[in-house]
PDB file of C-alpha atoms and ligand atoms in Angstrom:
ATOM      1  CA  MET E 856      -6.435  -0.682  20.958  1.00 47.00           C
ATOM      2  CA  SER E 857      -3.775   0.124  23.543  1.00 46.00           C
ATOM      3  CA  ALA E 858      -1.262  -2.309  24.976  1.00 51.00           C
ATOM      4  CA  ALA E 859       0.552   0.249  27.206  1.00 75.00           C
ATOM      5  CA  ILE E 860       3.862  -0.963  25.941  1.00 86.00           C
ATOM      6  CA  HIS E 861       7.081   0.456  27.410  1.00 86.00           C
ATOM      7  CA  PRO E 862       9.143   2.744  25.114  1.00 87.00           C
ATOM      8  CA  ASP E 863      12.206   0.485  25.582  1.00 86.00           C
ATOM      9  CA  GLU E 864      10.256  -2.439  24.138  1.00 89.00           C
ATOM     10  CA  LEU E 865       9.064  -0.222  21.267  1.00 91.00           C
ATOM     11  CA  ALA E 866      12.676   0.695  20.550  1.00 88.00           C
ATOM     12  CA  VAL E 867      13.556  -3.024  20.439  1.00 88.00           C
ATOM     13  CA  LEU E 868      10.580  -3.644  18.159  1.00 91.00           C
ATOM     14  CA  ALA E 869      11.783  -0.806  15.893  1.00 90.00           C
ATOM     15  CA  GLY E 870      15.240  -2.386  15.753  1.00 86.00           C
ATOM     16  CA  LEU E 871      13.760  -5.780  14.878  1.00 88.00           C
ATOM     17  CA  LEU E 872      11.529  -4.231  12.221  1.00 85.00           C
ATOM     18  CA  SER E 873      14.348  -2.374  10.543  1.00 78.00           C
ATOM     19  CA  GLN E 874      17.147  -4.917  11.112  1.00 69.00           C
ATOM     20  CA  ASN E 875      19.398  -2.485   9.367  1.00 52.00           C
ATOM     21  CA  ASP E 876      21.901  -1.217  11.856  1.00 55.00           C
ATOM     22  CA  PRO E 877      24.858  -3.592  12.208  1.00 56.00           C
ATOM     23  CA  LYS E 878      26.361  -1.210  14.780  1.00 62.00           C
ATOM     24  CA  ALA E 879      23.275  -1.344  17.010  1.00 64.00           C
ATOM     25  CA  LYS E 880      23.694  -2.877  20.428  1.00 72.00           C
ATOM     26  CA  PRO E 881      22.231  -6.400  20.654  1.00 76.00           C
ATOM     27  CA  PRO E 882      18.725  -6.190  22.101  1.00 81.00           C
ATOM     28  CA  ASN E 883      18.162  -6.882  25.761  1.00 83.00           C
ATOM     29  CA  PRO E 884      16.899 -10.519  25.976  1.00 86.00           C
ATOM     30  CA  ALA E 885      14.389  -9.411  28.644  1.00 88.00           C
ATOM     31  CA  HIS E 886      12.756  -7.065  26.105  1.00 87.00           C
ATOM     32  CA  ILE E 887      12.724  -9.816  23.499  1.00 90.00           C
ATOM     33  CA  SER E 888      10.971 -12.149  25.986  1.00 92.00           C
ATOM     34  CA  LYS E 889       8.460  -9.407  26.785  1.00 91.00           C
ATOM     35  CA  LEU E 890       7.660  -8.960  23.087  1.00 93.00           C
ATOM     36  CA  VAL E 891       7.243 -12.723  22.715  1.00 94.00           C
ATOM     37  CA  GLU E 892       4.860 -12.678  25.715  1.00 94.00           C
ATOM     38  CA  ARG E 893       2.909  -9.951  23.908  1.00 94.00           C
ATOM     39  CA  GLY E 894       2.451 -12.249  20.941  1.00 95.00           C
ATOM     40  CA  CYS E 895       5.371 -11.369  18.646  1.00 94.00           C
ATOM     41  CA  LEU E 896       6.881 -14.240  16.737  1.00 93.00           C
ATOM     42  CA  ILE E 897      10.664 -13.809  16.953  1.00 91.00           C
ATOM     43  CA  GLU E 898      13.222 -16.301  15.683  1.00 88.00           C
ATOM     44  CA  GLN E 899      16.705 -16.305  17.161  1.00 86.00           C
ATOM     45  CA  GLU E 900      19.791 -16.919  15.051  1.00 83.00           C
ATOM     46  CA  GLY E 901      23.064 -17.417  16.958  1.00 80.00           C
ATOM     47  CA  ILE E 902      23.356 -15.530  20.221  1.00 76.00           C
ATOM     48  CA  THR E 903      22.401 -11.982  19.282  1.00 74.00           C
ATOM     49  CA  GLN E 904      20.555 -12.147  15.920  1.00 80.00           C
ATOM     50  CA  TYR E 905      16.766 -12.023  15.981  1.00 86.00           C
ATOM     51  CA  HIS E 906      14.224 -12.083  13.149  1.00 86.00           C
ATOM     52  CA  LEU E 907      10.758 -10.673  13.733  1.00 90.00           C
ATOM     53  CA  ARG E 908       8.199 -12.732  11.794  1.00 89.00           C
ATOM     54  CA  PHE E 909       4.915 -11.441  13.197  1.00 93.00           C
ATOM     55  CA  THR E 910       3.672  -8.525  15.322  1.00 95.00           C
ATOM     56  CA  PRO E 911       0.116  -8.863  16.676  1.00 95.00           C
ATOM     57  CA  ILE E 912      -2.305  -6.126  15.692  1.00 96.00           C
ATOM     58  CA  GLU E 913      -2.682  -5.113  19.375  1.00 95.00           C
ATOM     59  CA  LEU E 914       0.820  -3.600  19.232  1.00 95.00           C
ATOM     60  CA  TRP E 915       0.379  -1.676  15.961  1.00 96.00           C
ATOM     61  CA  GLN E 916      -1.218   1.442  17.422  1.00 95.00           C
ATOM     62  CA  ASP E 917       1.391   2.002  20.148  1.00 94.00           C
ATOM     63  CA  TYR E 918       4.268   1.235  17.817  1.00 95.00           C
ATOM     64  CA  LEU E 919       3.122   3.483  14.955  1.00 95.00           C
ATOM     65  CA  ASP E 920       2.226   6.371  17.306  1.00 93.00           C
ATOM     66  CA  TRP E 921       5.663   6.116  18.860  1.00 92.00           C
ATOM     67  CA  SER E 922       7.472   5.748  15.554  1.00 91.00           C
ATOM     68  CA  LEU E 923       5.621   8.618  13.845  1.00 89.00           C
ATOM     69  CA  ASP E 924       6.171  10.856  16.907  1.00 86.00           C
ATOM     70  CA  ARG E 925       9.896  10.244  16.497  1.00 85.00           C
ATOM     71  CA  GLY E 926       9.744  11.623  12.987  1.00 79.00           C
ATOM     72  CA  ALA E 927       9.716   8.455  10.864  1.00 72.00           C
ATOM     73  CA  THR E 928       7.556  10.392   8.390  1.00 74.00           C
ATOM     74  CA  LEU E 929       7.482  13.984   7.215  1.00 79.00           C
ATOM     75  CA  THR E 930       3.870  14.627   8.251  1.00 85.00           C
ATOM     76  CA  ARG E 931       2.455  13.198  11.471  1.00 88.00           C
ATOM     77  CA  MET E 932      -0.641  11.117  10.760  1.00 93.00           C
ATOM     78  CA  ASP E 933      -3.227   9.880  13.301  1.00 94.00           C
ATOM     79  CA  ILE E 934      -3.361   6.087  13.448  1.00 96.00           C
ATOM     80  CA  HIS E 935      -6.606   4.106  13.878  1.00 97.00           C
ATOM     81  CA  VAL E 936      -6.403   0.313  14.116  1.00 98.00           C
ATOM     82  CA  TYR E 937      -9.412  -2.034  13.946  1.00 97.00           C
ATOM     83  CA  ARG E 938      -9.602  -5.774  14.256  1.00 97.00           C
ATOM     84  CA  GLU E 939     -12.642  -5.660  11.987  1.00 97.00           C
ATOM     85  CA  THR E 940     -14.467  -2.887  10.191  1.00 97.00           C
ATOM     86  CA  SER E 941     -16.780  -2.490   7.199  1.00 97.00           C
ATOM     87  CA  SER E 942     -14.226  -0.745   4.973  1.00 98.00           C
ATOM     88  CA  THR E 943     -11.196   1.270   6.066  1.00 98.00           C
ATOM     89  CA  GLN E 944     -12.200   3.729   3.306  1.00 97.00           C
ATOM     90  CA  ASP E 945     -15.488   4.481   5.072  1.00 97.00           C
ATOM     91  CA  VAL E 946     -13.792   4.956   8.440  1.00 97.00           C
ATOM     92  CA  ALA E 947     -11.204   7.312   6.908  1.00 97.00           C
ATOM     93  CA  LYS E 948     -14.019   9.313   5.285  1.00 96.00           C
ATOM     94  CA  ARG E 949     -15.664   9.886   8.670  1.00 95.00           C
ATOM     95  CA  LEU E 950     -12.437  10.948  10.404  1.00 94.00           C
ATOM     96  CA  GLY E 951     -10.475  14.145   9.919  1.00 79.00           C
ATOM     97  CA  PRO E 952      -9.686  16.912   9.409  1.00 88.00           C
ATOM     98  CA  ASN E 953      -6.148  15.731  10.299  1.00 91.00           C
ATOM     99  CA  PRO E 954      -4.131  13.328   8.138  1.00 95.00           C
ATOM    100  CA  VAL E 955      -5.210   9.841   9.180  1.00 96.00           C
ATOM    101  CA  VAL E 956      -4.192   6.216   8.580  1.00 97.00           C
ATOM    102  CA  VAL E 957      -6.875   3.557   9.125  1.00 98.00           C
ATOM    103  CA  LEU E 958      -5.784  -0.078   9.397  1.00 98.00           C
ATOM    104  CA  ALA E 959      -7.761  -3.286   9.773  1.00 98.00           C
ATOM    105  CA  ASP E 960      -7.174  -7.006  10.065  1.00 96.00           C
ATOM    106  CA  GLN E 961     -10.423  -7.738   8.311  1.00 96.00           C
ATOM    107  CA  GLN E 962     -13.148  -5.889   6.378  1.00 97.00           C
ATOM    108  CA  SER E 963     -16.754  -6.994   6.043  1.00 96.00           C
ATOM    109  CA  ALA E 964     -17.428  -4.721   3.054  1.00 96.00           C
ATOM    110  CA  GLY E 965     -14.037  -4.056   1.443  1.00 96.00           C
ATOM    111  CA  ARG E 966     -14.363  -2.145  -1.828  1.00 95.00           C
ATOM    112  CA  GLY E 967     -12.371  -2.231  -5.025  1.00 92.00           C
ATOM    113  CA  ARG E 968     -12.567   0.162  -7.957  1.00 87.00           C
ATOM    114  CA  LEU E 969     -15.683   0.598 -10.064  1.00 82.00           C
ATOM    115  CA  GLY E 970     -18.004  -0.845  -7.410  1.00 84.00           C
ATOM    116  CA  ARG E 971     -16.207  -4.197  -7.111  1.00 88.00           C
ATOM    117  CA  ARG E 972     -15.807  -6.051  -3.817  1.00 91.00           C
ATOM    118  CA  TRP E 973     -12.386  -6.518  -2.237  1.00 93.00           C
ATOM    119  CA  GLU E 974     -12.180  -9.740  -0.248  1.00 91.00           C
ATOM    120  CA  SER E 975      -9.382 -11.013   2.000  1.00 93.00           C
ATOM    121  CA  SER E 976      -9.164 -13.518   4.845  1.00 94.00           C
ATOM    122  CA  PRO E 977      -8.459 -12.178   8.356  1.00 94.00           C
ATOM    123  CA  ALA E 978      -4.824 -11.172   8.943  1.00 93.00           C
ATOM    124  CA  SER E 979      -3.752 -12.128   5.424  1.00 95.00           C
ATOM    125  CA  ALA E 980      -3.281  -8.662   3.897  1.00 97.00           C
ATOM    126  CA  VAL E 981      -2.373  -5.060   4.529  1.00 98.00           C
ATOM    127  CA  LEU E 982      -5.678  -3.178   4.468  1.00 98.00           C
ATOM    128  CA  MET E 983      -5.100   0.531   4.841  1.00 98.00           C
ATOM    129  CA  SER E 984      -6.703   3.829   3.977  1.00 98.00           C
ATOM    130  CA  MET E 985      -5.008   7.188   4.289  1.00 97.00           C
ATOM    131  CA  ARG E 986      -7.004  10.365   4.573  1.00 97.00           C
ATOM    132  CA  LEU E 987      -4.938  13.149   3.024  1.00 95.00           C
ATOM    133  CA  PRO E 988      -6.154  16.716   3.432  1.00 93.00           C
ATOM    134  CA  MET E 989      -5.661  18.842   0.311  1.00 90.00           C
ATOM    135  CA  THR E 990      -3.046  20.857   2.238  1.00 85.00           C
ATOM    136  CA  MET E 991      -0.916  17.703   2.179  1.00 84.00           C
ATOM    137  CA  CYS E 992      -1.462  16.705  -1.442  1.00 82.00           C
ATOM    138  CA  ASN E 993      -2.057  19.265  -4.106  1.00 78.00           C
ATOM    139  CA  ALA E 994      -2.573  16.628  -6.812  1.00 86.00           C
ATOM    140  CA  THR E 995      -5.181  15.329  -9.223  1.00 90.00           C
ATOM    141  CA  HIS E 996      -7.041  12.038  -8.818  1.00 90.00           C
ATOM    142  CA  ASP E 997      -4.936  10.520 -11.609  1.00 91.00           C
ATOM    143  CA  ARG E 998      -1.636  11.575 -10.052  1.00 93.00           C
ATOM    144  CA  MET E 999      -2.704  10.210  -6.638  1.00 94.00           C
ATOM    145  CA  SER E1000      -3.465   6.883  -8.265  1.00 93.00           C
ATOM    146  CA  LEU E1001       0.016   6.727  -9.822  1.00 93.00           C
ATOM    147  CA  ILE E1002       1.734   7.791  -6.587  1.00 95.00           C
ATOM    148  CA  ALA E1003      -0.069   5.127  -4.553  1.00 96.00           C
ATOM    149  CA  GLY E1004       0.643   2.305  -7.040  1.00 96.00           C
ATOM    150  CA  LEU E1005       4.277   3.350  -7.329  1.00 96.00           C
ATOM    151  CA  THR E1006       4.578   3.405  -3.528  1.00 97.00           C
ATOM    152  CA  VAL E1007       3.445  -0.209  -3.251  1.00 97.00           C
ATOM    153  CA  ALA E1008       5.695  -1.293  -6.129  1.00 97.00           C
ATOM    154  CA  ARG E1009       8.757   0.309  -4.532  1.00 96.00           C
ATOM    155  CA  VAL E1010       8.100  -1.229  -1.104  1.00 96.00           C
ATOM    156  CA  ILE E1011       7.866  -4.688  -2.725  1.00 96.00           C
ATOM    157  CA  GLU E1012      11.026  -4.042  -4.772  1.00 96.00           C
ATOM    158  CA  GLN E1013      12.949  -3.046  -1.632  1.00 94.00           C
ATOM    159  CA  LEU E1014      12.070  -6.445  -0.150  1.00 93.00           C
ATOM    160  CA  HIS E1015      12.535  -8.398  -3.379  1.00 94.00           C
ATOM    161  CA  PRO E1016      14.875  -6.570  -5.761  1.00 93.00           C
ATOM    162  CA  GLU E1017      14.747  -9.565  -8.106  1.00 93.00           C
ATOM    163  CA  ALA E1018      10.928  -9.527  -8.475  1.00 93.00           C
ATOM    164  CA  ARG E1019       9.386  -8.231 -11.718  1.00 90.00           C
ATOM    165  CA  VAL E1020       7.005  -5.675 -10.239  1.00 95.00           C
ATOM    166  CA  ARG E1021       4.830  -3.961 -12.848  1.00 94.00           C
ATOM    167  CA  LEU E1022       2.149  -1.288 -12.691  1.00 93.00           C
ATOM    168  CA  LYS E1023      -1.013  -1.945 -14.601  1.00 90.00           C
ATOM    169  CA  TRP E1024      -2.692   1.378 -15.185  1.00 88.00           C
ATOM    170  CA  PRO E1025      -4.397   2.862 -13.304  1.00 85.00           C
ATOM    171  CA  ASN E1026      -4.088   1.099  -9.993  1.00 85.00           C
ATOM    172  CA  ASP E1027      -2.974  -2.526 -10.054  1.00 92.00           C
ATOM    173  CA  VAL E1028       0.390  -3.730  -8.819  1.00 96.00           C
ATOM    174  CA  MET E1029       1.442  -6.919 -10.561  1.00 95.00           C
ATOM    175  CA  VAL E1030       4.186  -9.482 -10.015  1.00 96.00           C
ATOM    176  CA  ASP E1031       4.850 -11.917 -12.856  1.00 91.00           C
ATOM    177  CA  GLY E1032       1.519 -11.018 -14.446  1.00 89.00           C
ATOM    178  CA  GLN E1033      -0.480 -11.648 -11.271  1.00 93.00           C
ATOM    179  CA  LYS E1034      -2.160  -8.999  -9.139  1.00 94.00           C
ATOM    180  CA  ILE E1035      -0.520  -8.532  -5.743  1.00 97.00           C
ATOM    181  CA  ALA E1036      -2.110  -5.212  -4.702  1.00 97.00           C
ATOM    182  CA  GLY E1037      -4.830  -2.769  -5.653  1.00 95.00           C
ATOM    183  CA  VAL E1038      -5.324   0.918  -4.991  1.00 96.00           C
ATOM    184  CA  LEU E1039      -8.596   2.792  -4.586  1.00 96.00           C
ATOM    185  CA  ILE E1040      -8.631   6.604  -4.679  1.00 95.00           C
ATOM    186  CA  GLU E1041     -11.759   8.361  -3.465  1.00 95.00           C
ATOM    187  CA  LYS E1042     -12.435  12.048  -2.911  1.00 93.00           C
ATOM    188  CA  VAL E1043     -14.374  13.723  -0.107  1.00 94.00           C
ATOM    189  CA  PRO E1044     -14.647  17.488   0.403  1.00 93.00           C
ATOM    190  CA  GLY E1045     -11.166  18.725   1.327  1.00 92.00           C
ATOM    191  CA  ALA E1046      -9.390  15.366   1.210  1.00 95.00           C
ATOM    192  CA  PHE E1047      -8.379  12.322  -0.811  1.00 96.00           C
ATOM    193  CA  ILE E1048      -8.885   8.862   0.654  1.00 97.00           C
ATOM    194  CA  VAL E1049      -6.166   6.530  -0.622  1.00 97.00           C
ATOM    195  CA  GLY E1050      -6.920   2.847  -0.054  1.00 98.00           C
ATOM    196  CA  ILE E1051      -4.313   0.107  -0.431  1.00 98.00           C
ATOM    197  CA  GLY E1052      -4.950  -3.626  -0.313  1.00 97.00           C
ATOM    198  CA  LEU E1053      -1.709  -5.655  -0.417  1.00 98.00           C
ATOM    199  CA  ASN E1054      -1.862  -9.456  -0.360  1.00 97.00           C
ATOM    200  CA  VAL E1055       0.652 -10.802   2.150  1.00 97.00           C
ATOM    201  CA  SER E1056      -0.003 -14.434   3.049  1.00 95.00           C
ATOM    202  CA  GLU E1057      -2.905 -15.310   0.746  1.00 94.00           C
ATOM    203  CA  ALA E1058      -3.788 -14.679  -2.887  1.00 92.00           C
ATOM    204  CA  PRO E1059      -7.531 -13.958  -2.884  1.00 86.00           C
ATOM    205  CA  ASP E1060     -10.121 -14.710  -5.512  1.00 80.00           C
ATOM    206  CA  LEU E1061     -10.490 -11.654  -7.761  1.00 73.00           C
ATOM    207  CA  GLY E1062     -14.162 -12.256  -8.517  1.00 68.00           C
ATOM    208  CA  ASN E1063     -15.311 -10.229 -11.507  1.00 59.00           C
ATOM    209  CA  GLU E1064     -12.068  -8.408 -12.293  1.00 60.00           C
ATOM    210  CA  SER E1065     -10.556  -8.598 -15.771  1.00 61.00           C
ATOM    211  CA  ILE E1066      -7.342 -10.003 -14.246  1.00 61.00           C
ATOM    212  CA  ASN E1067      -8.134 -13.470 -12.980  1.00 66.00           C
ATOM    213  CA  THR E1068      -4.990 -14.436 -11.145  1.00 89.00           C
ATOM    214  CA  SER E1069      -3.657 -12.974  -7.964  1.00 93.00           C
ATOM    215  CA  THR E1070      -0.529 -13.565  -5.926  1.00 96.00           C
ATOM    216  CA  CYS E1071       0.839 -12.584  -2.520  1.00 97.00           C
ATOM    217  CA  LEU E1072       4.183 -11.732  -0.910  1.00 96.00           C
ATOM    218  CA  LYS E1073       4.427 -15.214   0.610  1.00 95.00           C
ATOM    219  CA  ASN E1074       4.877 -16.550  -2.923  1.00 95.00           C
ATOM    220  CA  LEU E1075       8.084 -14.488  -3.195  1.00 95.00           C
ATOM    221  CA  GLY E1076       9.658 -15.514   0.129  1.00 92.00           C
ATOM    222  CA  PRO E1077       8.821 -15.684   3.855  1.00 89.00           C
ATOM    223  CA  ALA E1078       5.706 -13.534   4.453  1.00 90.00           C
ATOM    224  CA  PRO E1079       6.932 -10.208   5.870  1.00 92.00           C
ATOM    225  CA  ASP E1080       5.489  -8.772   9.048  1.00 94.00           C
ATOM    226  CA  ARG E1081       2.512  -6.552   8.179  1.00 96.00           C
ATOM    227  CA  LEU E1082       3.527  -3.852  10.658  1.00 96.00           C
ATOM    228  CA  PHE E1083       6.852  -3.572   8.836  1.00 94.00           C
ATOM    229  CA  LEU E1084       5.032  -3.219   5.496  1.00 96.00           C
ATOM    230  CA  ILE E1085       2.623  -0.621   6.886  1.00 97.00           C
ATOM    231  CA  GLU E1086       5.420   1.558   8.241  1.00 95.00           C
ATOM    232  CA  GLN E1087       7.329   1.303   4.949  1.00 95.00           C
ATOM    233  CA  LEU E1088       4.191   2.158   2.951  1.00 97.00           C
ATOM    234  CA  ILE E1089       3.495   5.269   5.044  1.00 96.00           C
ATOM    235  CA  ILE E1090       7.102   6.483   4.760  1.00 94.00           C
ATOM    236  CA  GLU E1091       7.400   5.733   1.031  1.00 95.00           C
ATOM    237  CA  PHE E1092       3.997   7.242   0.248  1.00 96.00           C
ATOM    238  CA  GLN E1093       4.902  10.538   1.920  1.00 94.00           C
ATOM    239  CA  LEU E1094       8.194  10.599   0.051  1.00 94.00           C
ATOM    240  CA  ARG E1095       6.501   9.943  -3.309  1.00 94.00           C
ATOM    241  CA  LEU E1096       3.983  12.686  -2.525  1.00 93.00           C
ATOM    242  CA  ARG E1097       6.779  15.167  -1.856  1.00 91.00           C
ATOM    243  CA  LEU E1098       8.560  14.077  -5.051  1.00 91.00           C
ATOM    244  CA  SER E1099       5.371  13.849  -7.079  1.00 88.00           C
ATOM    245  CA  ARG E1100       7.019  15.536 -10.090  1.00 88.00           C
ATOM    246  CA  ASP E1101       9.100  12.348 -10.540  1.00 91.00           C
ATOM    247  CA  VAL E1102       6.131  10.006 -10.641  1.00 91.00           C
ATOM    248  CA  LEU E1103       5.916   9.715 -14.413  1.00 91.00           C
ATOM    249  CA  ALA E1104       9.624   8.930 -14.846  1.00 93.00           C
ATOM    250  CA  LEU E1105       9.349   6.163 -12.260  1.00 93.00           C
ATOM    251  CA  TRP E1106       6.012   4.839 -13.523  1.00 91.00           C
ATOM    252  CA  ARG E1107       6.898   4.558 -17.234  1.00 89.00           C
ATOM    253  CA  PRO E1108       9.550   1.807 -16.973  1.00 88.00           C
ATOM    254  CA  ARG E1109       7.135  -0.324 -14.932  1.00 89.00           C
ATOM    255  CA  ALA E1110       4.147   0.173 -17.264  1.00 85.00           C
ATOM    256  CA  ALA E1111       2.860  -1.278 -20.524  1.00 79.00           C
ATOM    257  CA  ILE E1112       3.558   1.632 -22.889  1.00 86.00           C
ATOM    258  CA  GLY E1113       3.277   0.588 -26.543  1.00 88.00           C
ATOM    259  CA  GLN E1114       0.861  -2.299 -25.955  1.00 89.00           C
ATOM    260  CA  ILE E1115      -2.629  -2.658 -27.409  1.00 92.00           C
ATOM    261  CA  HIS E1116      -5.457  -2.813 -24.860  1.00 91.00           C
ATOM    262  CA  THR E1117      -9.221  -2.651 -24.721  1.00 92.00           C
ATOM    263  CA  PHE E1118     -10.723  -0.222 -22.189  1.00 91.00           C
ATOM    264  CA  GLU E1119     -14.203   0.414 -20.897  1.00 91.00           C
ATOM    265  CA  HIS E1120     -15.033   4.086 -20.578  1.00 91.00           C
ATOM    266  CA  ASN E1121     -18.493   5.679 -20.372  1.00 88.00           C
ATOM    267  CA  ALA E1122     -20.092   2.281 -21.127  1.00 87.00           C
ATOM    268  CA  GLN E1123     -18.091   2.109 -24.370  1.00 90.00           C
ATOM    269  CA  HIS E1124     -15.347  -0.359 -25.339  1.00 93.00           C
ATOM    270  CA  ILE E1125     -12.278   1.366 -26.750  1.00 93.00           C
ATOM    271  CA  THR E1126      -9.329  -0.494 -28.286  1.00 94.00           C
ATOM    272  CA  GLY E1127      -6.037   1.213 -28.949  1.00 94.00           C
ATOM    273  CA  GLU E1128      -2.293   1.478 -28.472  1.00 94.00           C
ATOM    274  CA  VAL E1129      -1.052   3.003 -25.228  1.00 93.00           C
ATOM    275  CA  LEU E1130       1.157   5.936 -26.283  1.00 94.00           C
ATOM    276  CA  ASP E1131       2.004   7.455 -22.924  1.00 92.00           C
ATOM    277  CA  LEU E1132       0.683   8.630 -19.627  1.00 92.00           C
ATOM    278  CA  ASP E1133      -0.390  12.118 -18.628  1.00 91.00           C
ATOM    279  CA  PRO E1134       0.079  11.997 -14.838  1.00 90.00           C
ATOM    280  CA  ASP E1135      -2.729  14.482 -14.205  1.00 90.00           C
ATOM    281  CA  HIS E1136      -5.289  13.414 -16.792  1.00 91.00           C
ATOM    282  CA  GLY E1137      -4.864   9.733 -17.602  1.00 91.00           C
ATOM    283  CA  LEU E1138      -3.678   7.284 -20.200  1.00 93.00           C
ATOM    284  CA  ILE E1139      -2.961   8.560 -23.721  1.00 94.00           C
ATOM    285  CA  VAL E1140      -4.262   6.061 -26.258  1.00 95.00           C
ATOM    286  CA  ARG E1141      -4.278   5.948 -30.083  1.00 96.00           C
ATOM    287  CA  ARG E1142      -7.600   4.337 -31.050  1.00 94.00           C
ATOM    288  CA  ASP E1143      -7.707   1.934 -33.958  1.00 87.00           C
ATOM    289  CA  THR E1144      -9.485   4.767 -35.791  1.00 90.00           C
ATOM    290  CA  GLY E1145      -6.294   6.878 -35.433  1.00 92.00           C
ATOM    291  CA  GLU E1146      -7.876   9.320 -32.961  1.00 94.00           C
ATOM    292  CA  ILE E1147      -5.742  10.121 -29.889  1.00 96.00           C
ATOM    293  CA  ILE E1148      -7.650  10.277 -26.604  1.00 95.00           C
ATOM    294  CA  THR E1149      -6.894  10.558 -22.881  1.00 95.00           C
ATOM    295  CA  LEU E1150      -8.664   8.125 -20.557  1.00 94.00           C
ATOM    296  CA  PRO E1151      -9.056   9.262 -16.916  1.00 92.00           C
ATOM    297  CA  ALA E1152      -8.303   6.726 -14.167  1.00 86.00           C
ATOM    298  CA  ALA E1153     -11.472   7.341 -12.160  1.00 83.00           C
ATOM    299  CA  THR E1154     -13.842   6.248 -14.919  1.00 86.00           C
ATOM    300  CA  THR E1155     -11.872   3.744 -16.989  1.00 89.00           C
ATOM    301  CA  SER E1156     -11.204   0.051 -16.570  1.00 84.00           C
ATOM    302  CA  VAL E1157      -8.900  -2.177 -18.584  1.00 85.00           C
ATOM    303  CA  VAL E1158     -10.910  -4.982 -20.208  1.00 85.00           C
ATOM    304  CA  LYS E1159      -7.956  -6.823 -21.716  1.00 82.00           C
TER     305      LYS E1159
HETATM  306  C1  BTN P1493      -8.850  -2.451  -6.626  1.00 89.38           C
HETATM  307  O1  BTN P1493      -7.914  -3.145  -7.019  1.00 89.38           O
HETATM  308  O2  BTN P1493      -9.934  -2.445  -7.224  1.00 89.38           O
HETATM  309  C2  BTN P1493      -8.653  -1.577  -5.418  1.00 89.38           C
HETATM  310  C3  BTN P1493      -8.665  -2.372  -4.147  1.00 89.38           C
HETATM  311  C4  BTN P1493      -8.497  -1.515  -2.906  1.00 89.38           C
HETATM  312  C5  BTN P1493      -8.700  -2.318  -1.654  1.00 89.38           C
HETATM  313  C6  BTN P1493      -8.363  -1.549  -0.412  1.00 89.38           C
HETATM  314  S1  BTN P1493      -8.279  -2.570   1.011  1.00 89.38           S
HETATM  315  C7  BTN P1493      -8.191  -1.173   2.041  1.00 89.38           C
HETATM  316  C8  BTN P1493      -9.169  -0.159   1.482  1.00 89.38           C
HETATM  317  N1  BTN P1493     -10.501  -0.409   1.993  1.00 89.38           N
HETATM  318  C9  BTN P1493     -11.355  -0.784   1.040  1.00 89.38           C
HETATM  319  O3  BTN P1493     -12.562  -1.039   1.216  1.00 89.38           O
HETATM  320  N2  BTN P1493     -10.730  -0.824  -0.150  1.00 89.38           N
HETATM  321  C10 BTN P1493      -9.331  -0.430  -0.028  1.00 89.38           C
END
């Protein structure tokens, strides 16, 4: 998708998305009008204050290419935007070998972990998959899962410092006990595919998952612009990847260490107390038999 948007308008869009520079010159009203003509929803407050509520998907590609070229992230990633696709995971698997971000408004065959479906209404969620060549992420499957979940949690916390954001091992992001986002890590030769589904304006039905309630960002305040969330997720993810040694220290306070849970692993139900987390190998659990085991993220689900 290309909207051939002028760099001056992209700079105004960047300013509206970040809204963080009180010293910045007020935007040129002509550029604001142009963005509105292009489908942006912008609210004006006073004479020079503007709030960006919505950026149409047609502008995402140009904006992210421009922003990433200007060094918003540490590693340049190719951006691919689709109005509809089967699953952004599948598209990311076919692309490469460069680092890639695949985004969609809607998926016809969105996947969750352990063969589950991932459903969301059009334009209601961030649906993204990042293809990360091994040169970019020398990490295990378990560590990638923690990094991705932590990334989402931190982006939500930056928007809502008062929200109780928790990480439910291995891949669920929860707010007040309800699932707000899920992460799917898949491996192809030479790369990890990291999928993130973040509910923005709708809390979807979770189907056959063990957690039966979901929530969305709109339940915490005005629904943020998805382009803003996407840019923050890419930046935060790359930062967490670079600082991957810190992941455990940041994960622990947000996790349910010390609680008793039942897990399904290798078609077996295992009940035990969560003792700790090994970031590269999984959850460390003391079974009710006293035996201490490590459950890997890729093959374990939490039953209750
Ligand atoms: C889960 O909670 O089970 C993981 C859900 C992951 C969903 C995302 S949406 C974007 C990407 N494409 C998919 O098909 N799945 C992931």
